[in-house]
Amino acid sequence: MKLDTQAIWIDLNEELYKFVLGKVKDEQTAKDIHQEVFLKIETKIYQLKHSSKITSWVYTITRNTITDYFRKAKNQNIAIRDLDIPETAPDNFEYANLSNCINSKIDSLSAEHKEAIVLTSFKNYSQKELAQHLKNLLFRNKIKSSKSQGNS
């Protein structure tokens, strides 16, 4: 089976760029990730066993590359909506409904619980790292509280 990466580029180039830009919200970062995705496609195309799964395979590479970017960035202020990265191609109606349902449940959580989900599920914090992060956050809040009480 010979797959042409040029054909993949023609079919998915703009769609993937818009998808990445919608997730990272920065044009230069989106261009970098977009380029990295196509480099991965070029070097790993031989691993694809069924050409009928090309779109979902490309989206998996894209999703994983975006996740790697967020993992490296360790940006603490990412909203849960910014991390809504689908597991399948965006035209899967059932998946989209499930994703919306999960996101609405997460949105209804307190800020602390939301942050815990983001850190452990999307940024791959271990429970130990999460505990340390929350401990540091609690310590900073106590300092702020003490300073504000001292100023009153």
XYZ file of N, CA, C and O in Angstrom:
608
model
N 0.855 -1.177 0.000
C 0.000 0.000 0.000
C 0.899 1.238 0.000
O 1.699 1.445 0.893
N 0.779 2.039 -1.023
C 1.568 3.260 -1.140
C 0.662 4.449 -0.865
O -0.311 4.669 -1.564
N 0.965 5.182 0.197
C 0.205 6.383 0.528
C 1.048 7.599 0.187
O 2.244 7.633 0.464
N 0.408 8.576 -0.387
C 1.088 9.779 -0.819
C 0.875 10.889 0.209
O -0.257 11.327 0.423
N 1.955 11.320 0.854
C 1.820 12.382 1.854
C 1.405 13.698 1.205
O 0.797 14.546 1.861
N 1.720 13.867 -0.069
C 1.286 15.070 -0.788
C -0.245 15.115 -0.852
O -0.849 16.171 -0.659
N -0.882 13.973 -1.057
C -2.347 13.911 -1.102
C -2.933 14.217 0.284
O -3.965 14.900 0.391
N -2.278 13.732 1.317
C -2.739 14.023 2.676
C -2.651 15.520 2.929
O -3.558 16.129 3.489
N -1.542 16.122 2.498
C -1.362 17.565 2.659
C -2.490 18.328 1.963
O -3.105 19.216 2.543
N -2.768 17.958 0.729
C -3.807 18.644 -0.045
C -5.169 18.492 0.629
O -5.927 19.451 0.749
N -5.475 17.298 1.113
C -6.793 17.028 1.711
C -6.962 17.628 3.099
O -8.048 18.087 3.445
N -5.916 17.613 3.921
C -6.093 17.930 5.342
C -5.328 19.158 5.844
O -5.501 19.543 7.002
N -4.508 19.755 5.020
C -3.660 20.856 5.447
C -4.419 21.969 6.171
O -4.149 22.268 7.337
N -5.362 22.598 5.506
C -6.095 23.731 6.104
C -6.929 23.299 7.305
O -6.956 23.986 8.326
N -7.590 22.172 7.177
C -8.442 21.661 8.255
C -7.623 21.416 9.533
O -8.038 21.800 10.631
N -6.462 20.808 9.379
C -5.619 20.537 10.542
C -5.055 21.814 11.147
O -4.985 21.941 12.367
N -4.659 22.753 10.308
C -4.136 24.019 10.837
C -5.206 24.730 11.672
O -4.927 25.189 12.777
N -6.423 24.789 11.167
C -7.519 25.429 11.907
C -7.803 24.683 13.205
O -8.076 25.290 14.232
N -7.739 23.370 13.158
C -7.951 22.550 14.349
C -6.896 22.868 15.415
O -7.221 23.120 16.572
N -5.629 22.892 15.003
C -4.536 23.177 15.937
C -4.658 24.596 16.473
O -4.552 24.822 17.682
N -4.894 25.558 15.599
C -5.023 26.958 16.016
C -6.168 27.116 17.011
O -6.041 27.851 17.994
N -7.251 26.405 16.814
C -8.382 26.462 17.743
C -8.026 25.938 19.129
O -8.626 26.341 20.126
N -7.043 25.072 19.206
C -6.642 24.501 20.497
C -5.561 25.320 21.192
O -5.604 25.496 22.391
N -4.584 25.831 20.439
C -3.458 26.510 21.082
C -3.619 28.029 21.110
O -2.925 28.698 21.863
N -4.495 28.578 20.282
C -4.831 30.011 20.288
C -3.637 30.924 20.009
O -3.619 32.062 20.433
N -2.624 30.434 19.317
C -1.464 31.245 18.981
C -0.997 30.825 17.588
O -0.685 29.648 17.367
N -0.948 31.782 16.661
C -0.645 31.452 15.269
C 0.724 30.797 15.086
O 0.844 29.804 14.377
N 1.761 31.359 15.706
C 3.105 30.802 15.521
C 3.209 29.396 16.105
O 3.769 28.497 15.489
N 2.631 29.209 17.285
C 2.634 27.872 17.898
C 1.856 26.901 17.024
O 2.285 25.764 16.818
N 0.714 27.346 16.502
C -0.098 26.489 15.631
C 0.689 26.092 14.376
O 0.647 24.930 13.953
N 1.423 27.034 13.799
C 2.234 26.727 12.610
C 3.321 25.708 12.950
O 3.575 24.781 12.168
N 3.949 25.886 14.109
C 4.999 24.947 14.523
C 4.435 23.539 14.726
O 5.021 22.552 14.267
N 3.318 23.454 15.425
C 2.690 22.144 15.673
C 2.223 21.529 14.365
O 2.427 20.330 14.114
N 1.629 22.332 13.505
C 1.143 21.880 12.201
C 2.297 21.284 11.394
O 2.176 20.190 10.817
N 3.422 21.969 11.371
C 4.595 21.475 10.656
C 5.111 20.175 11.282
O 5.442 19.218 10.583
N 5.135 20.132 12.606
C 5.587 18.928 13.299
C 4.687 17.736 12.976
O 5.167 16.611 12.775
N 3.382 17.975 12.904
C 2.430 16.909 12.570
C 2.750 16.338 11.198
O 2.827 15.114 11.014
N 2.977 17.195 10.225
C 3.243 16.695 8.878
C 4.610 16.019 8.769
O 4.783 15.071 7.987
N 5.553 16.447 9.576
C 6.829 15.728 9.614
C 6.629 14.318 10.181
O 7.207 13.344 9.682
N 5.803 14.212 11.210
C 5.508 12.890 11.791
C 4.767 12.014 10.796
O 5.032 10.810 10.693
N 3.837 12.612 10.065
C 3.103 11.850 9.046
C 4.097 11.315 8.009
O 4.052 10.131 7.650
N 4.977 12.177 7.549
C 5.966 11.798 6.532
C 6.867 10.663 7.018
O 7.152 9.728 6.274
N 7.281 10.727 8.277
C 8.227 9.713 8.770
C 7.549 8.450 9.286
O 8.212 7.430 9.452
N 6.244 8.492 9.544
C 5.572 7.328 10.129
C 4.469 6.745 9.245
O 3.747 5.853 9.659
N 4.349 7.245 8.020
C 3.285 6.793 7.124
C 3.339 5.279 6.887
O 2.313 4.631 6.730
N 4.517 4.713 6.937
C 4.676 3.274 6.718
C 4.001 2.444 7.817
O 3.700 1.274 7.620
N 3.736 3.066 8.991
C 3.120 2.343 10.101
C 1.606 2.172 9.924
O 1.008 1.327 10.574
N 1.017 2.977 9.061
C -0.425 2.905 8.839
C -0.752 1.647 8.041
O -0.248 1.440 6.946
N -1.583 0.797 8.618
C -1.881 -0.494 7.994
C -3.072 -0.436 7.040
O -3.148 -1.194 6.097
N -4.033 0.446 7.314
C -5.240 0.527 6.490
C -5.447 1.974 6.038
O -5.679 2.855 6.862
N -5.385 2.180 4.738
C -5.528 3.542 4.212
C -6.913 4.118 4.494
O -7.094 5.325 4.504
N -7.887 3.275 4.794
C -9.235 3.764 5.099
C -9.274 4.509 6.435
O -10.212 5.239 6.726
N -8.247 4.342 7.239
C -8.199 4.978 8.563
C -7.271 6.189 8.581
O -6.885 6.666 9.647
N -6.931 6.708 7.420
C -5.948 7.781 7.326
C -6.361 9.027 8.110
O -5.555 9.605 8.828
N -7.621 9.443 8.002
C -8.050 10.674 8.674
C -7.972 10.531 10.185
O -7.426 11.411 10.864
N -8.467 9.436 10.733
C -8.396 9.267 12.186
C -6.943 9.111 12.645
O -6.567 9.599 13.711
N -6.105 8.470 11.835
C -4.691 8.325 12.157
C -4.014 9.695 12.212
O -3.268 9.996 13.140
N -4.297 10.546 11.231
C -3.722 11.892 11.192
C -4.208 12.714 12.388
O -3.428 13.425 13.019
N -5.495 12.606 12.719
C -6.013 13.341 13.875
C -5.408 12.825 15.186
O -5.199 13.592 16.120
N -5.129 11.549 15.253
C -4.474 11.011 16.450
C -3.074 11.609 16.596
O -2.684 12.029 17.691
N -2.342 11.667 15.513
C -1.014 12.283 15.547
C -1.132 13.750 15.957
O -0.373 14.238 16.800
N -2.104 14.443 15.397
C -2.301 15.865 15.700
C -2.657 16.056 17.167
O -2.074 16.905 17.857
N -3.608 15.276 17.641
C -4.035 15.378 19.041
C -2.857 15.114 19.986
O -2.640 15.860 20.945
N -2.078 14.079 19.696
C -0.937 13.744 20.549
C 0.139 14.837 20.511
O 0.765 15.124 21.531
N 0.335 15.446 19.358
C 1.320 16.521 19.236
C 0.877 17.753 20.028
O 1.691 18.393 20.695
N -0.406 18.065 19.986
C -0.938 19.183 20.781
C -0.789 18.879 22.263
O -0.365 19.734 23.051
N -1.120 17.665 22.657
C -0.980 17.265 24.062
C 0.479 17.374 24.511
O 0.756 17.876 25.603
N 1.402 16.953 23.666
C 2.829 17.085 23.986
C 3.204 18.550 24.180
O 3.975 18.880 25.090
N 2.674 19.416 23.336
C 2.954 20.847 23.466
C 2.503 21.357 24.835
O 3.250 22.045 25.531
N 1.265 21.023 25.230
C 0.752 21.492 26.522
C 1.547 20.888 27.683
O 1.770 21.544 28.689
N 1.949 19.646 27.529
C 2.754 19.008 28.570
C 4.072 19.754 28.758
O 4.497 20.008 29.876
N 4.693 20.114 27.656
C 5.969 20.829 27.725
C 5.779 22.238 28.279
O 6.618 22.732 29.016
N 4.702 22.874 27.895
C 4.473 24.262 28.303
C 4.162 24.364 29.798
O 4.503 25.353 30.438
N 3.495 23.356 30.336
C 3.100 23.357 31.755
C 2.438 24.682 32.154
O 2.673 25.222 33.230
N 1.633 25.207 31.257
C 0.920 26.460 31.525
C -0.171 26.185 32.550
O -1.069 25.412 32.323
N -0.113 26.835 33.694
C -1.027 26.560 34.800
C -2.422 27.165 34.610
O -3.325 26.859 35.357
N -2.589 28.048 33.656
C -3.865 28.760 33.531
C -4.638 28.375 32.281
O -5.289 29.209 31.668
N -4.593 27.128 31.890
C -5.318 26.678 30.706
C -6.736 26.304 31.111
O -6.943 25.504 32.005
N -7.708 26.888 30.434
C -9.104 26.575 30.714
C -9.430 25.195 30.159
O -8.857 24.753 29.171
N -10.381 24.534 30.795
C -10.771 23.193 30.360
C -11.267 23.195 28.916
O -11.029 22.274 28.173
N -11.926 24.261 28.494
C -12.406 24.346 27.103
C -11.250 24.350 26.113
O -11.374 23.869 25.000
N -10.109 24.914 26.506
C -8.954 24.959 25.623
C -8.341 23.583 25.434
O -7.565 23.376 24.513
N -8.668 22.644 26.291
C -8.106 21.302 26.210
C -9.104 20.278 25.687
O -8.920 19.101 25.843
N -10.143 20.729 25.049
C -11.166 19.853 24.501
C -10.635 19.259 23.200
O -10.926 19.745 22.126
N -9.841 18.214 23.306
C -9.209 17.607 22.149
C -9.903 16.283 21.863
O -9.831 15.362 22.656
N -10.599 16.189 20.736
C -11.350 14.969 20.450
C -10.457 13.771 20.192
O -9.346 13.911 19.688
N -10.960 12.596 20.559
C -10.240 11.345 20.341
C -10.418 10.842 18.910
O -9.679 10.002 18.458
N -11.434 11.318 18.220
C -11.701 10.873 16.862
C -11.896 12.081 15.967
O -11.895 13.209 16.432
N -12.098 11.821 14.711
C -12.346 12.914 13.772
C -13.567 13.712 14.227
O -14.504 13.158 14.798
N -13.578 15.037 13.978
C -14.634 15.893 14.501
C -16.021 15.635 13.927
O -16.991 16.165 14.439
N -16.156 14.800 12.891
C -17.475 14.561 12.329
C -18.225 13.414 13.019
O -19.315 13.054 12.620
N -17.693 12.864 14.085
C -18.336 11.784 14.818
C -19.352 12.381 15.787
O -19.011 12.870 16.852
N -20.621 12.335 15.430
C -21.687 12.986 16.197
C -21.811 12.420 17.606
O -21.930 13.179 18.569
N -21.772 11.102 17.761
C -21.903 10.494 19.089
C -20.759 10.916 20.002
O -20.961 11.226 21.163
N -19.568 10.927 19.456
C -18.424 11.344 20.263
C -18.559 12.808 20.673
O -18.277 13.172 21.804
N -18.982 13.646 19.747
C -19.144 15.074 20.044
C -20.153 15.277 21.173
O -19.943 16.093 22.074
N -21.254 14.535 21.154
C -22.253 14.651 22.221
C -21.677 14.206 23.563
O -21.900 14.847 24.588
N -20.936 13.109 23.565
C -20.323 12.626 24.795
C -19.301 13.637 25.315
O -19.272 13.951 26.501
N -18.499 14.175 24.406
C -17.498 15.173 24.780
C -18.161 16.403 25.397
O -17.718 16.913 26.426
N -19.245 16.878 24.793
C -19.971 18.032 25.342
C -20.531 17.726 26.719
O -20.506 18.573 27.616
N -21.033 16.526 26.902
C -21.590 16.117 28.193
C -20.498 16.115 29.259
O -20.682 16.657 30.355
N -19.364 15.526 28.947
C -18.256 15.474 29.906
C -17.766 16.874 30.227
O -17.549 17.212 31.390
N -17.615 17.709 29.196
C -17.144 19.078 29.423
C -18.118 19.865 30.294
O -17.693 20.632 31.158
N -19.414 19.671 30.109
C -20.376 20.407 30.942
C -20.312 19.931 32.391
O -20.461 20.732 33.321
N -20.071 18.648 32.597
C -19.913 18.133 33.971
C -18.655 18.711 34.614
O -18.674 19.115 35.773
N -17.566 18.750 33.871
C -16.328 19.313 34.399
C -16.502 20.793 34.695
O -16.044 21.286 35.729
N -17.186 21.515 33.810
C -17.415 22.946 34.022
C -18.229 23.227 35.283
O -18.108 24.297 35.871
N -19.037 22.278 35.705
C -19.866 22.502 36.892
C -19.088 22.274 38.200
O -19.590 22.573 39.274
N -17.859 21.781 38.100
C -17.036 21.542 39.290
C -16.451 22.847 39.829
O -16.369 23.851 39.123
N -16.006 22.802 41.061
C -15.327 23.960 41.653
C -14.001 24.169 40.926
O -13.479 23.262 40.263
N -13.429 25.355 41.082
C -12.161 25.682 40.420
C -11.058 24.707 40.828
O -10.249 24.281 39.995
N -11.038 24.326 42.105
C -10.000 23.413 42.587
C -10.132 22.025 41.953
O -9.155 21.410 41.562
N -11.363 21.535 41.861
C -11.572 20.217 41.272
C -11.286 20.238 39.767
O -10.739 19.289 39.221
N -11.672 21.328 39.099
C -11.378 21.475 37.675
C -9.872 21.435 37.445
O -9.386 20.748 36.552
N -9.152 22.188 38.267
C -7.708 22.242 38.125
C -7.095 20.853 38.334
O -6.197 20.448 37.595
N -7.597 20.111 39.302
C -7.079 18.769 39.558
C -7.293 17.871 38.340
O -6.403 17.102 37.959
N -8.441 17.975 37.702
C -8.716 17.166 36.510
C -7.799 17.573 35.362
O -7.226 16.726 34.683
N -7.653 18.865 35.146
C -6.787 19.340 34.073
C -5.356 18.868 34.286
O -4.715 18.357 33.375
N -4.861 19.028 35.501
C -3.470 18.664 35.774
C -3.219 17.162 35.653
O -2.195 16.742 35.115
N -4.141 16.345 36.151
C -3.908 14.897 36.106
C -4.294 14.268 34.768
O -3.612 13.370 34.292
N -5.370 14.751 34.154
C -5.841 14.124 32.915
C -5.164 14.650 31.663
O -4.903 13.906 30.732
N -4.906 15.963 31.621
C -4.382 16.547 30.394
C -2.901 16.876 30.461
O -2.241 16.983 29.451
N -2.391 17.074 31.659
C -0.977 17.419 31.795
C -0.174 16.291 32.409
O 0.999 16.446 32.703
N -0.844 15.184 32.660
C -0.208 13.964 33.164
C 0.566 14.152 34.466
O 1.634 13.572 34.655
N 0.015 14.996 35.352
C 0.607 15.098 36.685
C 0.327 13.793 37.422
O -0.771 13.239 37.318
N 1.304 13.321 38.158
C 1.062 12.176 39.034
C 0.283 12.695 40.249
O 0.201 13.907 40.470
N -0.231 11.788 41.046
C -0.943 12.210 42.258
C 0.008 12.953 43.195
O -0.377 13.914 43.845
N 1.251 12.521 43.223
C 2.253 13.179 44.065
C 2.521 14.602 43.577
O 2.588 15.539 44.374
N 2.667 14.777 42.253
C 2.876 16.115 41.696
C 1.668 17.012 41.949
O 1.820 18.191 42.264
N 0.476 16.455 41.810
C -0.743 17.218 42.072
C -0.790 17.661 43.527
O -1.077 18.828 43.826
N -0.464 16.758 44.442
C -0.474 17.094 45.869
C 0.527 18.211 46.161
O 0.221 19.150 46.902
N 1.712 18.123 45.569
C 2.729 19.162 45.777
C 2.252 20.497 45.213
O 2.415 21.539 45.838
N 1.651 20.470 44.031
C 1.131 21.691 43.410
C 0.063 22.331 44.298
O 0.085 23.535 44.538
N -0.859 21.512 44.781
C -1.939 22.033 45.629
C -1.395 22.547 46.962
O -1.873 23.549 47.498
N -0.378 21.872 47.485
C 0.259 22.315 48.733
C 0.905 23.687 48.529
O 0.751 24.585 49.361
N 1.609 23.861 47.422
C 2.230 25.147 47.096
C 1.175 26.238 46.913
O 1.347 27.365 47.363
N 0.092 25.889 46.254
C -0.993 26.838 46.041
C -1.620 27.252 47.365
O -1.875 28.436 47.605
N -1.841 26.299 48.250
C -2.403 26.582 49.568
C -1.473 27.498 50.358
O -1.909 28.460 50.992
N -0.173 27.227 50.288
C 0.818 28.047 50.987
C 0.790 29.484 50.460
O 0.778 30.434 51.240
N 0.732 29.644 49.123
C 0.678 30.992 48.539
C -0.587 31.720 48.952
O -0.561 32.921 49.238
N -1.704 31.016 49.009
C -2.964 31.637 49.423
C -2.913 32.072 50.888
O -3.463 33.114 51.249
N -2.261 31.278 51.731
C -2.129 31.657 53.143
C -1.286 32.919 53.278
O -1.593 33.795 54.080
N -0.225 33.016 52.486
C 0.623 34.211 52.527
C -0.170 35.431 52.080
O -0.130 36.484 52.725
N -0.922 35.300 51.005
C -1.753 36.415 50.512
C -2.762 36.827 51.581
O -2.990 38.011 51.809
N -3.376 35.844 52.209
C -4.374 36.117 53.241
C -3.747 36.836 54.431
O -4.306 37.794 54.957
N -2.571 36.386 54.837
C -1.868 37.016 55.960
C -1.498 38.454 55.631
O -1.639 39.359 56.457
N -1.037 38.687 54.411
C -0.661 40.048 53.996
C -1.877 40.955 53.974
O -1.814 42.098 54.410
N -2.985 40.440 53.452
C -4.188 41.287 53.369
C -4.759 41.575 54.756
O -5.278 42.644 55.008
N -4.642 40.646 55.680
C -5.116 40.874 57.052
C -4.200 41.850 57.765
O -4.645 42.645 58.575
N -2.921 41.822 57.448
C -1.963 42.734 58.075
C -2.135 44.163 57.566
O -1.802 45.124 58.253
N -2.706 44.309 56.363
C -2.915 45.642 55.776
C -4.229 46.259 56.205
O -4.484 47.402 55.892
N -5.110 45.518 56.875
C -6.416 46.082 57.226
C -6.366 46.913 58.468
O -5.590 46.889 59.298
